Rosetta silent file (secondary structure, phi, psi, omega in degrees, C-alpha in Angstrom):
SEQUENCE: XXXXXXXXXXXXXXXXXXXXXXXXXXXXXXXXXXXXXXXXXXXXXXXXXXXXXXXXXXXXXXXXXXXXXXXXXXXXXXXXXXXXXXXXXXXXXXXXXXXXXXXXXXXXXXXXXXXXXXXXXXXXXXXXXXXXXXXXXXXXXXXXXXXXXXXXXXXXXXXXXXXXXXXXXXXXXXXXXXXXXXXXXXXXXXXXXXXXXXXXXXXXXXXXXXXXXXXXXXXXXXXXXXXXXXXXXXXXXXXXXXXXXXXXXXXXXXXXXXXXXXXXXXXXXXXXXXXXXXXXXXXXXXXXXXXXXXXXXXXXXXXXXXXXXXXXXXXXXXXXXXXXXXXXXXXX
SCORE:     score description
SCORE:     0.000 S_00000001
   1 L     0.000  147.577 -175.101    0.854  -15.872   -9.450 S_00000001
   2 E  -124.584  138.550  178.682    1.627  -12.871  -11.597 S_00000001
   3 E  -115.038  121.113  177.099   -0.561  -10.113  -12.933 S_00000001
   4 L  -146.875  155.552  -10.576    0.700   -8.068  -15.867 S_00000001
   5 L   -84.979  169.716  178.416    0.745   -5.472  -17.079 S_00000001
   6 L   -96.836   65.292 -179.558   -0.207   -2.990  -14.441 S_00000001
   7 L   -69.759  -11.873 -177.521   -1.505   -0.244  -16.589 S_00000001
   8 L  -164.807   47.909  178.303   -3.698    0.522  -13.767 S_00000001
   9 L   -66.436  103.637 -175.630   -3.114   -1.513  -10.720 S_00000001
  10 E   -74.629  103.538  176.154   -5.136    0.548   -8.372 S_00000001
  11 E  -101.980   70.394 -175.704   -3.170    0.555   -5.232 S_00000001
  12 L   -88.325  131.837  172.867   -5.417    2.962   -3.477 S_00000001
  13 L   144.021 -177.042  178.181   -4.981    3.317    0.140 S_00000001
  14 L  -100.509  162.105 -179.180   -2.712    3.946    2.995 S_00000001
  15 L   -71.032    0.651  175.843    0.054    1.700    3.796 S_00000001
  16 L   -88.229  147.872  150.112   -1.975    0.691    6.704 S_00000001
  17 L    49.798   51.933  179.663   -4.177   -1.884    6.906 S_00000001
  18 L   -71.251  -38.127 -179.106   -6.039   -3.922    5.040 S_00000001
  19 L   -93.469    4.776  178.864   -6.049   -6.744    7.372 S_00000001
  20 L   -70.943 -172.638 -173.517   -6.280   -4.648   10.364 S_00000001
  21 L   -64.270 -151.697  179.520   -9.671   -4.551   11.611 S_00000001
  22 L  -105.498   30.998 -177.277  -12.469   -2.946    9.865 S_00000001
  23 L   -69.873  148.809  177.479  -11.434    0.496   10.861 S_00000001
  24 L  -102.295  111.531 -176.771  -11.982    3.192    8.290 S_00000001
  25 L   -66.823  142.237  178.160   -8.802    5.236    7.920 S_00000001
  26 L  -107.859  124.037 -179.394   -9.198    8.976    7.848 S_00000001
  27 L   -56.362  -26.619 -177.614   -6.937   10.958    5.509 S_00000001
  28 L   -81.273  -12.811 -178.795   -6.953   13.726    8.093 S_00000001
  29 L  -129.918   72.522 -175.079   -5.638   11.407   10.799 S_00000001
  30 L   -59.421  -23.141 -177.525   -2.769    9.397    9.304 S_00000001
  31 L  -104.850   21.262 -178.045   -1.686    8.106   12.677 S_00000001
  32 L   -55.677  141.813 -177.245   -5.164    7.058   13.789 S_00000001
  33 L   -70.056  137.294 -179.854   -5.105    4.136   16.179 S_00000001
  34 L   -75.546  148.858  178.798   -5.988    0.803   14.622 S_00000001
  35 L  -103.420  147.027  178.649   -8.999   -1.090   15.874 S_00000001
  36 L   -61.594  121.905 -175.808   -8.909   -4.804   16.505 S_00000001
  37 H   -66.410  -32.863  179.576  -10.263   -6.322   13.351 S_00000001
  38 H   -66.528  -39.095 -179.887  -11.725   -9.283   15.198 S_00000001
  39 H   -68.183  -35.539 -179.977  -13.706   -7.035   17.554 S_00000001
  40 H   -71.411  -41.803 -179.985  -15.030   -5.017   14.646 S_00000001
  41 H   -59.777  -35.120 -177.058  -15.941   -8.093   12.648 S_00000001
  42 H   -73.903  -19.883 -178.106  -17.941   -9.336   15.591 S_00000001
  43 H  -104.816  -11.299  179.837  -19.952   -6.132   15.838 S_00000001
  44 L  -113.901  149.774  178.651  -20.534   -5.396   12.175 S_00000001
  45 L   -80.558  121.364 -178.473  -22.476   -7.427    9.668 S_00000001
  46 L     0.159  172.313  168.562  -20.067   -8.943    7.158 S_00000001
  47 L   119.335  123.730 -173.341  -18.500   -7.321    4.169 S_00000001
  48 L   -64.070  161.839  172.936  -15.076   -6.624    3.045 S_00000001
  49 L  -134.039 -126.369 -171.095  -13.162   -3.450    3.188 S_00000001
  50 L   -11.489  141.697  176.426   -9.680   -2.526    2.308 S_00000001
  51 L  -174.664  166.684  172.827   -8.306   -3.012   -1.133 S_00000001
  52 L  -115.620  133.646 -178.118   -6.202   -1.936   -3.972 S_00000001
  53 L  -135.562  147.808  178.310   -8.090   -1.514   -7.170 S_00000001
  54 L  -150.444  157.111 -178.014   -7.252   -0.731  -10.680 S_00000001
  55 L  -153.928  131.269   -1.296   -8.898   -0.650  -13.986 S_00000001
  56 L   -84.721  143.427  174.811   -8.396   -2.071  -16.454 S_00000001
  57 L  -156.128  140.326 -179.663   -6.524   -4.947  -14.919 S_00000001
  58 L   -70.750  142.257  176.945   -7.107   -8.650  -15.139 S_00000001
  59 L   -62.638  136.090 -179.369   -8.404  -10.298  -12.004 S_00000001
  60 L   -56.410  140.378  176.646   -5.556  -12.160  -10.294 S_00000001
  61 L   -65.882  147.828  178.374   -5.502  -15.843  -11.090 S_00000001
  62 L   -66.139  128.838 -178.092   -6.535  -18.020   -8.197 S_00000001
  63 L  -139.846  157.955  177.881   -3.365  -19.102   -6.430 S_00000001
  64 L   -92.040  104.745 -175.597   -2.336  -20.893   -3.283 S_00000001
  65 L   -69.282   -7.364  176.478   -0.685  -18.236   -1.160 S_00000001
  66 L   -69.088  -24.803  179.168    0.840  -20.884    1.035 S_00000001
  67 L   -98.456  -40.492  179.811    3.344  -21.340   -1.764 S_00000001
  68 L  -161.187  159.949  177.304    3.508  -17.841   -3.206 S_00000001
  69 L  -105.069  150.339  178.688    1.597  -14.599   -3.286 S_00000001
  70 L   -66.788  150.924  179.897    0.180  -13.001   -6.379 S_00000001
  71 E  -145.673  165.136 -179.905    2.100  -10.046   -7.776 S_00000001
  72 E  -135.476  161.059  174.702    1.865   -7.484  -10.554 S_00000001
  73 L   -95.850  127.262 -179.544    4.207   -5.434  -12.710 S_00000001
  74 L   -78.715  170.658 -174.994    3.909   -1.697  -12.060 S_00000001
  75 L   -68.721   -8.724  177.041    3.834    0.907  -14.833 S_00000001
  76 L   -73.820  -18.967  179.863    7.559    1.561  -14.369 S_00000001
  77 L    78.241    8.607  179.295    8.230   -1.761  -16.034 S_00000001
  78 L   -61.957  146.000 -176.307   10.724   -2.767  -13.354 S_00000001
  79 L   -67.063  -32.889  179.332   11.497   -6.455  -13.304 S_00000001
  80 L   -73.635  123.542 -176.939   10.776   -6.830   -9.621 S_00000001
  81 L   -84.548  160.429 -177.026    7.062   -7.380   -9.261 S_00000001
  82 E   -97.816  108.555  179.628    4.779   -5.850   -6.653 S_00000001
  83 E   -63.076  136.388 -176.988    3.235   -8.476   -4.313 S_00000001
  84 L   -70.315  -24.991  177.976   -0.509   -7.936   -3.858 S_00000001
  85 E  -103.793  128.084  179.894   -0.308   -8.731   -0.151 S_00000001
  86 E  -137.791  165.022  175.950    1.805   -6.432    2.003 S_00000001
  87 E  -109.924  122.134  179.931    2.395   -5.536    5.634 S_00000001
  88 E  -102.816  109.712 -178.667    1.904   -1.864    6.486 S_00000001
  89 E   -82.021   92.944 -169.203    3.834   -0.823    9.580 S_00000001
  90 L  -115.762  -32.972 -172.416    1.636    2.057   10.583 S_00000001
  91 L  -129.292   31.146 -177.089    0.829    2.207   14.259 S_00000001
  92 L  -116.940  152.726  172.373    3.692    0.434   15.997 S_00000001
  93 L   -82.528  177.058 -176.271    6.753    1.599   17.905 S_00000001
  94 H   -59.030  -44.073 -177.785   10.227    0.359   16.903 S_00000001
  95 H   -64.634  -43.484  179.015   10.237   -2.639   19.242 S_00000001
  96 H   -67.920  -39.418  178.657    6.797   -3.797   18.143 S_00000001
  97 H   -61.581  -38.886  178.823    7.635   -3.169   14.492 S_00000001
  98 H   -60.625  -50.726 -177.140   10.739   -5.330   14.883 S_00000001
  99 H   -65.172  -44.617 -177.099    8.795   -8.261   16.337 S_00000001
 100 H   -71.975  -32.261  176.533    5.868   -8.055   13.918 S_00000001
 101 H   -63.767  -42.970  177.753    8.108   -7.658   10.881 S_00000001
 102 H   -61.697  -41.086  178.426    9.893  -10.886   11.819 S_00000001
 103 H   -63.035  -45.742 -179.886    6.526  -12.599   12.238 S_00000001
 104 H   -61.654  -40.632  179.143    5.307  -11.328    8.858 S_00000001
 105 H   -65.339  -41.999  179.476    8.521  -12.482    7.183 S_00000001
 106 H   -63.187  -38.232 -179.282    8.273  -15.924    8.762 S_00000001
 107 H   -70.881  -30.295  177.799    4.681  -16.272    7.590 S_00000001
 108 L   131.940    1.824  178.910    5.623  -15.349    4.034 S_00000001
 109 L   -70.601  140.421  179.772    5.073  -11.607    3.495 S_00000001
 110 L  -130.899    1.245  179.550    7.567  -10.003    1.137 S_00000001
 111 E  -118.484  126.590 -174.963    6.040   -6.538    0.546 S_00000001
 112 E  -135.156  134.143  173.050    6.406   -3.865    3.274 S_00000001
 113 E  -107.460  109.810  179.854    5.291   -0.241    3.702 S_00000001
 114 E  -106.005   97.151 -173.248    7.453    1.423    6.356 S_00000001
 115 L   -83.046  136.535  176.869    5.877    4.839    6.899 S_00000001
 116 H   -64.667  -25.827 -179.448    7.820    7.769    8.300 S_00000001
 117 H   -63.903  -29.994 -177.222    4.611    8.826   10.081 S_00000001
 118 H   -84.200  -13.853  178.782    4.806    5.802   12.361 S_00000001
 119 L    56.864   38.101 -179.598    8.412    6.523   13.378 S_00000001
 120 L  -130.653   19.533 -177.323    9.260    2.822   13.363 S_00000001
 121 H   -63.701  -32.159 -179.644   11.366    2.419   10.233 S_00000001
 122 H   -66.283  -42.838  178.437   14.475    1.607   12.286 S_00000001
 123 H   -62.927  -40.217  177.565   12.766   -1.302   14.028 S_00000001
 124 H   -62.265  -48.688 -177.027   11.561   -2.575   10.683 S_00000001
 125 H   -61.043  -41.172  179.331   15.010   -2.295    9.094 S_00000001
 126 H   -63.803  -35.873  179.253   16.689   -4.153   11.953 S_00000001
 127 H   -66.892  -39.281  178.018   14.169   -6.971   11.611 S_00000001
 128 H   -59.569  -45.042  179.211   14.923   -7.317    7.899 S_00000001
 129 H   -63.187  -45.900 -177.444   18.601   -7.682    8.710 S_00000001
 130 H   -65.866  -26.619 -176.803   17.971  -10.154   11.539 S_00000001
 131 H   -68.028  -29.040 -177.939   15.721  -12.310    9.344 S_00000001
 132 L    77.769    2.904  179.789   18.538  -13.284    7.023 S_00000001
 133 L   -76.035  131.742 -179.051   16.170  -13.167    4.041 S_00000001
 134 L   -55.249  137.227 -178.245   17.968  -11.919    0.896 S_00000001
 135 H   -57.598  -35.336 -175.799   17.186   -8.280    0.120 S_00000001
 136 H   -72.269   -5.663  176.152   16.269   -9.052   -3.472 S_00000001
 137 H   -92.240   -3.131 -175.840   13.366  -11.187   -2.258 S_00000001
 138 L  -113.808  148.536  173.299   11.729   -8.204   -0.547 S_00000001
 139 E  -114.494  113.464 -173.627    9.781   -5.201   -1.845 S_00000001
 140 E  -118.698  128.996  179.286   10.319   -2.260    0.533 S_00000001
 141 E  -118.036  130.646  172.634    8.595    1.128    0.426 S_00000001
 142 E  -106.532  169.409 -179.935    9.560    4.192    2.482 S_00000001
 143 E  -134.001  158.805  178.820    7.563    7.422    2.759 S_00000001
 144 E  -129.471  134.379  177.160    8.216   11.159    2.940 S_00000001
 145 L  -109.877  108.550 -177.447    6.086   13.790    4.687 S_00000001
 146 L  -144.850   31.861 -173.854    6.630   17.225    3.134 S_00000001
 147 L   -89.991   -2.292 -174.238    3.158   18.671    2.588 S_00000001
 148 L  -100.145   12.361  174.704    3.326   21.472    5.152 S_00000001
 149 L  -119.168  153.341 -175.552    5.621   23.780    3.230 S_00000001
 150 L  -122.745  137.927  179.558    4.657   25.921    0.249 S_00000001
 151 L   113.141  143.533 -175.630    6.614   26.773   -2.883 S_00000001
 152 H   -58.661  -50.910 -175.611    8.588   24.712   -5.385 S_00000001
 153 H   -65.619  -45.271 -178.998   12.033   25.286   -3.919 S_00000001
 154 H   -66.060  -41.515  179.379   11.034   24.830   -0.267 S_00000001
 155 H   -64.930  -37.986  177.351    9.001   21.709   -1.051 S_00000001
 156 H   -60.919  -49.199 -177.662   11.933   20.316   -3.011 S_00000001
 157 H   -62.589  -43.559 -179.555   14.326   20.872   -0.097 S_00000001
 158 H   -64.472  -41.199  179.840   11.942   19.392    2.461 S_00000001
 159 H   -69.329  -40.622  178.231   11.286   16.332    0.310 S_00000001
 160 H   -59.140  -43.367  177.571   14.982   15.903   -0.438 S_00000001
 161 H   -60.141  -42.162  179.442   15.651   15.932    3.285 S_00000001
 162 H   -63.875  -37.663  178.329   12.964   13.288    3.763 S_00000001
 163 H   -63.172  -44.994 -179.972   14.521   11.056    1.113 S_00000001
 164 H   -65.042  -39.559  179.589   17.905   11.256    2.826 S_00000001
 165 H   -64.247  -36.324  176.301   16.351   10.572    6.233 S_00000001
 166 H   -58.839  -47.095 -177.368   14.713    7.420    4.863 S_00000001
 167 H   -67.398  -35.300  179.365   18.072    6.097    3.731 S_00000001
 168 H   -64.696  -45.932 -177.872   19.731    7.008    7.023 S_00000001
 169 H   -72.830  -34.598  178.032   17.214    5.158    9.152 S_00000001
 170 H   -66.858  -22.545  179.250   17.075    2.162    6.796 S_00000001
 171 H   -62.569  -18.979  177.900   20.829    1.839    7.187 S_00000001
 172 H   -61.219  -22.572  177.978   20.117    0.392   10.641 S_00000001
 173 H  -114.255   19.423 -178.496   19.260   -2.788    8.778 S_00000001
 174 L    58.202   34.139  175.467   21.930   -2.380    6.090 S_00000001
 175 L   -96.180  112.538 -177.138   19.229   -1.411    3.580 S_00000001
 176 L  -113.109   10.014 -179.781   20.846    0.942    1.073 S_00000001
 177 L  -152.865  134.788  178.022   18.213    0.812   -1.668 S_00000001
 178 E  -106.019  148.434  175.278   14.413    1.110   -1.658 S_00000001
 179 E   -80.698  -29.745 -179.008   12.010   -0.450   -4.114 S_00000001
 180 E  -150.263  145.501  170.051    9.570    2.435   -3.695 S_00000001
 181 E  -125.969  137.089 -173.065    9.367    5.877   -2.091 S_00000001
 182 E  -128.143  137.102  171.809    5.949    7.446   -1.496 S_00000001
 183 E   -78.893  123.514  179.921    4.741   10.968   -0.716 S_00000001
 184 L   -64.975  -38.066  179.691    2.410   10.670    2.257 S_00000001
 185 L  -147.756  151.840  177.236    0.458   13.785    1.176 S_00000001
 186 L   -74.456  154.815  174.703    0.524   16.298   -1.698 S_00000001
 187 L   -67.300  171.557 -174.035    1.817   19.836   -1.170 S_00000001
 188 L   -72.395  -12.625  179.514   -0.690   22.719   -0.824 S_00000001
 189 L  -155.260  172.921 -174.831   -0.473   23.800   -4.480 S_00000001
 190 H   -59.580  -42.017 -178.803    0.788   22.705   -7.900 S_00000001
 191 H   -63.953  -39.814  178.706    4.191   24.347   -7.565 S_00000001
 192 H   -64.446  -42.169  178.822    4.796   22.660   -4.225 S_00000001
 193 H   -61.474  -41.959  179.635    3.803   19.283   -5.670 S_00000001
 194 H   -66.511  -31.958  175.285    6.222   19.756   -8.537 S_00000001
 195 H   -67.229  -41.629  176.685    8.955   20.580   -6.026 S_00000001
 196 H   -59.203  -44.880 -174.951    8.194   17.410   -4.117 S_00000001
 197 H   -70.501  -32.100  178.022    8.312   15.393   -7.300 S_00000001
 198 H   -61.617  -40.813  178.347   11.601   16.928   -8.450 S_00000001
 199 H   -65.150  -39.473  178.291   13.249   15.633   -5.289 S_00000001
 200 H   -64.288  -43.115 -178.457   11.780   12.172   -5.884 S_00000001
 201 H   -64.997  -32.566  176.330   13.011   12.101   -9.472 S_00000001
 202 H   -68.558  -37.023  177.830   16.506   12.987   -8.289 S_00000001
 203 H   -62.827  -34.977 -179.525   16.397   10.131   -5.813 S_00000001
 204 H   -76.170  -52.960 -171.622   15.504    7.862   -8.727 S_00000001
 205 H   -91.973  -31.521 -177.161   17.786    9.106  -11.495 S_00000001
 206 L   -96.733  -54.965 -179.404   20.666   10.839   -9.706 S_00000001
 207 L   -74.657  -29.280  179.693   21.016    9.167   -6.317 S_00000001
 208 L    55.407   42.832  178.481   19.802    5.834   -7.694 S_00000001
 209 L  -110.441    9.241  178.273   18.589    4.720   -4.277 S_00000001
 210 E  -151.670  154.108 -178.292   15.013    3.866   -5.320 S_00000001
 211 E  -107.228  -34.319 -177.407   13.289    2.119   -8.236 S_00000001
 212 E  -127.606  142.147  178.330    9.640    3.225   -8.118 S_00000001
 213 E  -109.615  140.351 -176.175    8.007    6.554   -7.211 S_00000001
 214 E  -143.944  165.107  178.643    4.554    6.744   -5.655 S_00000001
 215 E  -131.381  169.126  178.549    2.058    9.141   -4.088 S_00000001
 216 E  -142.694  140.130  176.830   -0.687    8.966   -1.503 S_00000001
 217 L    63.117   33.380  179.117   -3.954   10.878   -1.087 S_00000001
 218 L   -94.755  134.163  174.440   -3.659   12.647   -4.472 S_00000001
 219 L   -83.259  171.447  176.689   -6.756   13.958   -6.265 S_00000001
 220 H   -55.846  -45.595 -178.776   -7.000   13.965  -10.097 S_00000001
 221 H   -64.607  -35.784  179.295   -5.877   17.606  -10.242 S_00000001
 222 H   -70.760  -35.623  173.981   -2.953   16.938   -7.943 S_00000001
 223 H   -63.399  -40.906 -177.844   -1.829   14.022  -10.088 S_00000001
 224 H   -68.475  -20.678  175.782   -2.044   16.275  -13.125 S_00000001
 225 H   -62.358  -29.194  176.156    0.250   18.799  -11.439 S_00000001
 226 H   -86.456  -47.446 -171.511    2.939   16.162  -12.036 S_00000001
 227 H   -74.880  -11.372  176.739    1.711   14.715  -15.307 S_00000001
 228 L   -61.380  -26.761  173.447    1.360   18.100  -17.033 S_00000001
 229 L   -86.589  107.667 -174.827    5.096   17.684  -17.632 S_00000001
 230 L   -63.758  -18.926  179.859    5.176   14.996  -20.316 S_00000001
 231 L   -92.690   -1.751 -177.904    8.754   14.131  -19.377 S_00000001
 232 L   -69.293  148.424  173.631    7.937   13.579  -15.715 S_00000001
 233 L   -70.524  128.150 -176.366    8.299   10.133  -14.199 S_00000001
 234 L   -78.070  134.519  174.695    4.796    8.781  -13.773 S_00000001
 235 L   -58.244  138.969  178.246    3.755    7.724  -10.247 S_00000001
 236 L   -83.498  -26.140 -173.489    3.404    3.962  -10.063 S_00000001
 237 E  -145.780  144.297  170.294    0.869    4.064   -7.258 S_00000001
 238 E  -124.193  113.367 -174.967   -1.621    6.443   -5.649 S_00000001
 239 E   -91.920  124.038 -174.182   -2.541    5.288   -2.174 S_00000001
 240 E  -141.147  156.300  175.232   -6.058    6.282   -1.087 S_00000001
 241 E   -67.124  134.996 -179.787   -8.723    5.310    1.454 S_00000001
 242 L  -160.403  134.507  179.520  -11.041    2.715   -0.068 S_00000001
 243 L  -161.633  176.272  175.482  -13.391    0.146    1.395 S_00000001
 244 L   -61.163  -39.158 -178.507  -16.768   -1.472    1.043 S_00000001
 245 L   -78.086  -19.202 -177.995  -18.134    1.298    3.230 S_00000001
 246 L  -142.830   95.779  176.257  -16.252    4.002    1.339 S_00000001
 247 L  -142.644   78.992 -178.084  -15.647    3.618   -2.367 S_00000001
 248 L   -54.543  141.953  178.259  -16.526    6.862   -4.199 S_00000001
 249 L   -59.123  133.336  175.273  -17.496    6.496   -7.828 S_00000001
 250 L    88.375   -4.775 -175.492  -14.563    7.081  -10.146 S_00000001
 251 L   -64.125  -35.708  177.414  -11.830    6.762   -7.513 S_00000001
 252 L   -81.705  -39.697 -175.607  -10.192    3.889   -9.377 S_00000001
 253 H   -60.973  -39.675 -176.290  -11.040    5.170  -12.842 S_00000001
 254 H   -69.757  -25.488  173.801   -9.268    8.503  -12.502 S_00000001
 255 H   -77.821  -42.768 -179.872   -6.059    6.689  -11.581 S_00000001
 256 H   -61.355  -37.992 -179.831   -6.479    4.096  -14.310 S_00000001
 257 L   -62.463  -22.481  179.683   -7.024    6.837  -16.901 S_00000001
 258 L  -104.211   10.339  180.000   -3.558    8.103  -15.983 S_00000001
 259 L    57.780   40.846  179.546   -2.085    4.585  -15.958 S_00000001
 260 L  -118.085  136.746  178.991   -1.417    4.853  -12.242 S_00000001
 261 E   -73.662  160.406  178.299   -2.000    2.083   -9.766 S_00000001
 262 E  -132.409  116.409  177.249   -4.196    2.613   -6.757 S_00000001
 263 E   -94.381  116.203 -177.738   -3.506    0.945   -3.459 S_00000001
 264 E   -98.910  124.001 -179.944   -6.705    1.005   -1.500 S_00000001
 265 E  -119.782  139.540  176.320   -6.372    0.710    2.187 S_00000001
 266 L  -179.146  170.794 -178.583   -9.023    0.338    4.743 S_00000001
 267 L   -75.156 -179.218 -174.739  -10.094   -2.253    7.263 S_00000001
 268 L  -122.921  154.757  178.909  -11.904   -5.428    6.473 S_00000001
 269 L  -163.230  147.350 -175.827  -15.182   -6.938    6.844 S_00000001
 270 L  -157.821  168.324  176.218  -16.895   -9.685    5.011 S_00000001
 271 L  -128.901  157.251  173.964  -19.738  -12.065    4.540 S_00000001
 272 L   122.982  126.684  176.671  -19.756  -15.603    3.388 S_00000001
 273 L  -125.333    4.146 -175.518  -19.327  -19.068    4.773 S_00000001
 274 L   -68.915  -17.766 -173.573  -19.533  -20.942    1.482 S_00000001
 275 L  -112.986    3.950 -177.661  -15.768  -21.240    1.131 S_00000001
 276 L    69.894   30.410 -177.826  -14.736  -22.089    4.666 S_00000001
 277 L  -116.210  155.711  179.335  -13.174  -18.624    4.933 S_00000001
 278 L   -78.935  170.771  177.507  -13.395  -15.972    7.611 S_00000001
 279 H   -59.868  -43.100 -179.497  -15.057  -12.588    7.204 S_00000001
 280 H   -62.844  -39.082  179.882  -11.658  -10.928    6.888 S_00000001
 281 H   -66.833  -38.769  177.494  -10.590  -13.352    4.144 S_00000001
 282 H   -64.852  -39.523  177.953  -13.740  -12.706    2.128 S_00000001
 283 H   -62.040  -43.416  179.237  -13.102   -8.982    2.467 S_00000001
 284 H   -66.443  -37.330  179.712   -9.545   -9.356    1.213 S_00000001
 285 H   -65.889  -36.693  176.190  -10.711  -11.543   -1.653 S_00000001
 286 H   -58.605  -40.803  179.344  -13.192   -8.810   -2.628 S_00000001
 287 H   -62.865  -49.920 -177.496  -10.251   -6.439   -2.794 S_00000001
 288 H   -61.271  -42.949 -179.702   -8.143   -8.735   -4.957 S_00000001
 289 H   -73.471  -11.977  173.365  -11.001   -9.418   -7.353 S_00000001
 290 L   -79.796   -6.529  178.924  -11.568   -5.686   -7.628 S_00000001
 291 L    93.755   29.441 -173.298   -8.136   -5.651   -9.248 S_00000001
 292 E  -126.255  170.882  174.789   -6.264   -4.374   -6.223 S_00000001
 293 L  -107.436  165.918  178.339   -3.536   -5.125   -3.755 S_00000001
 294 E  -137.887  155.403  179.170   -3.867   -5.019    0.007 S_00000001
 295 E  -122.845  122.872 -175.369   -1.728   -4.168    3.008 S_00000001
 296 E   -95.198  150.388  177.467   -2.353   -5.996    6.255 S_00000001
 297 L  -137.942  115.606 -177.647   -1.892   -4.686    9.770 S_00000001
 298 L  -153.076  169.864  176.877   -2.086   -7.085   12.664 S_00000001
 299 L  -123.355    6.132 -178.648   -0.398   -8.109   15.886 S_00000001
 300 L  -121.586  134.684  179.457   -1.151  -11.826   15.743 S_00000001
 301 H   -57.599  -40.608 -178.518    0.678  -14.465   13.748 S_00000001
 302 H   -60.541  -34.142  179.003   -2.595  -16.303   13.068 S_00000001
 303 H   -72.378  -40.129  176.402   -4.004  -13.180   11.387 S_00000001
 304 H   -57.736  -46.012 -178.534   -0.910  -12.759    9.220 S_00000001
 305 H   -65.061  -43.072 -179.422   -1.260  -16.382    8.094 S_00000001
 306 H   -60.701  -40.012 -174.979   -4.989  -16.068    7.494 S_00000001
 307 H   -70.228  -18.764  176.784   -4.599  -12.979    5.354 S_00000001
 308 H   -83.617  -17.554 -175.507   -2.305  -14.773    2.910 S_00000001
 309 L   -91.652   55.894 -179.952   -4.834  -17.540    2.319 S_00000001
 310 L  -123.118    9.418 -178.087   -7.077  -15.583   -0.033 S_00000001
 311 L  -107.034   11.227 -178.415   -5.737  -16.755   -3.383 S_00000001
 312 L  -112.810   16.678  174.787   -7.259  -20.243   -3.335 S_00000001
 313 L  -154.202  165.715 -179.735  -10.914  -19.316   -3.898 S_00000001
 314 L  -139.353  138.414  177.310  -12.947  -16.831   -5.934 S_00000001
 315 L   -80.136  148.143  177.362  -16.151  -14.931   -5.229 S_00000001
 316 L   -76.121  164.561  177.733  -18.965  -15.079   -7.755 S_00000001
 317 H   -59.144  -38.513 -179.485  -20.082  -11.953   -9.627 S_00000001
 318 H   -64.647  -40.921  179.571  -23.241  -11.922   -7.536 S_00000001
 319 H   -68.079  -38.958  177.860  -21.238  -12.043   -4.307 S_00000001
 320 H   -60.770  -45.083 -179.354  -18.931   -9.288   -5.491 S_00000001
 321 H   -66.278  -38.561  179.864  -21.908   -7.069   -6.285 S_00000001
 322 H   -63.391  -45.239  179.357  -23.578   -7.866   -2.981 S_00000001
 323 H   -65.249  -42.631 -178.475  -20.486   -6.928   -0.976 S_00000001
 324 H   -64.186  -28.428 -176.503  -19.938   -3.766   -3.010 S_00000001
 325 L   -89.257   -1.345 -177.746  -23.520   -2.708   -2.410 S_00000001
 326 L   -60.918  -39.709 -178.630  -23.480   -3.058    1.373 S_00000001
 327 L   -63.745  -46.007 -178.854  -22.492    0.537    2.013 S_00000001
 328 L   -65.832  -25.144 -179.211  -25.269    1.919   -0.194 S_00000001
 329 L   -84.964   -1.058  177.635  -27.767   -0.343    1.486 S_00000001
 330 L    81.660   11.537  179.447  -26.925    1.163    4.851 S_00000001
 331 L   -74.361  -33.854 -177.905  -25.451   -2.048    6.246 S_00000001
 332 L  -102.770    0.000    0.000  -22.065   -0.412    6.874 S_00000001
């Protein structure tokens, strides 16, 4: 199923975990250990978490993910669409990333976030090669960490280095082109952010090794540090923490107002037995109906399969409101 256009696909979140347990990711701890989603679901009272949200965006049409996953067109207008369900390789070593990537590919995932923070991009790349799946059927995102230096020139150099390192490690799987590159965190000031972005734009227009540019953990003011230049390439996605337990007012709106998607990542939790779905599936469906995409993190094939089966039912408006209100009611 396809969702277009993405004038505001809120892809808020980290590349980790939507289907991972119901852990709440902390922006200050990008490498935080994931919690077993099944153990969390058993100890918490229902209610979804993780999601990507955007506004305005049409709710994805109900689809059978056993055949295909829903996707959207990002604001870059690129022909390759962005699948709403993705696998975020966030807390695994290379060997584990290799095995789980193969499992995710076998199950049907085609969107992958391979974060430099996890130091497992090589394992991921090798799995892509070993799978034999054509590269043009996959949507692959790499990340760059360059937020600890200050100044336009220094930030540019550090980010440029990160872009090159992504391509070097991806070469282990004969991947010579990325669909997306994402800044893990913004620089400490506007000039640093603009330096980071200059390196990204060169990767896009000069090196031609990436198609979409994205950011993570950016505030409205930090986004505007880029957008103040009317000729700047607009970020396609801003990845931010977002869940039923944590969804600050306006977090999606400020991205939508800038025509930027928001990938919301956080763990899952859900309520509902009316559809023959698990708590995690209801949580993911809440995310999708919020107008967002999600990134799953798991170590079990059964969980990967379960997380794709969220496009064949729809929550009612009352159920959506009930789930959204759980945090305010003190349930989460």
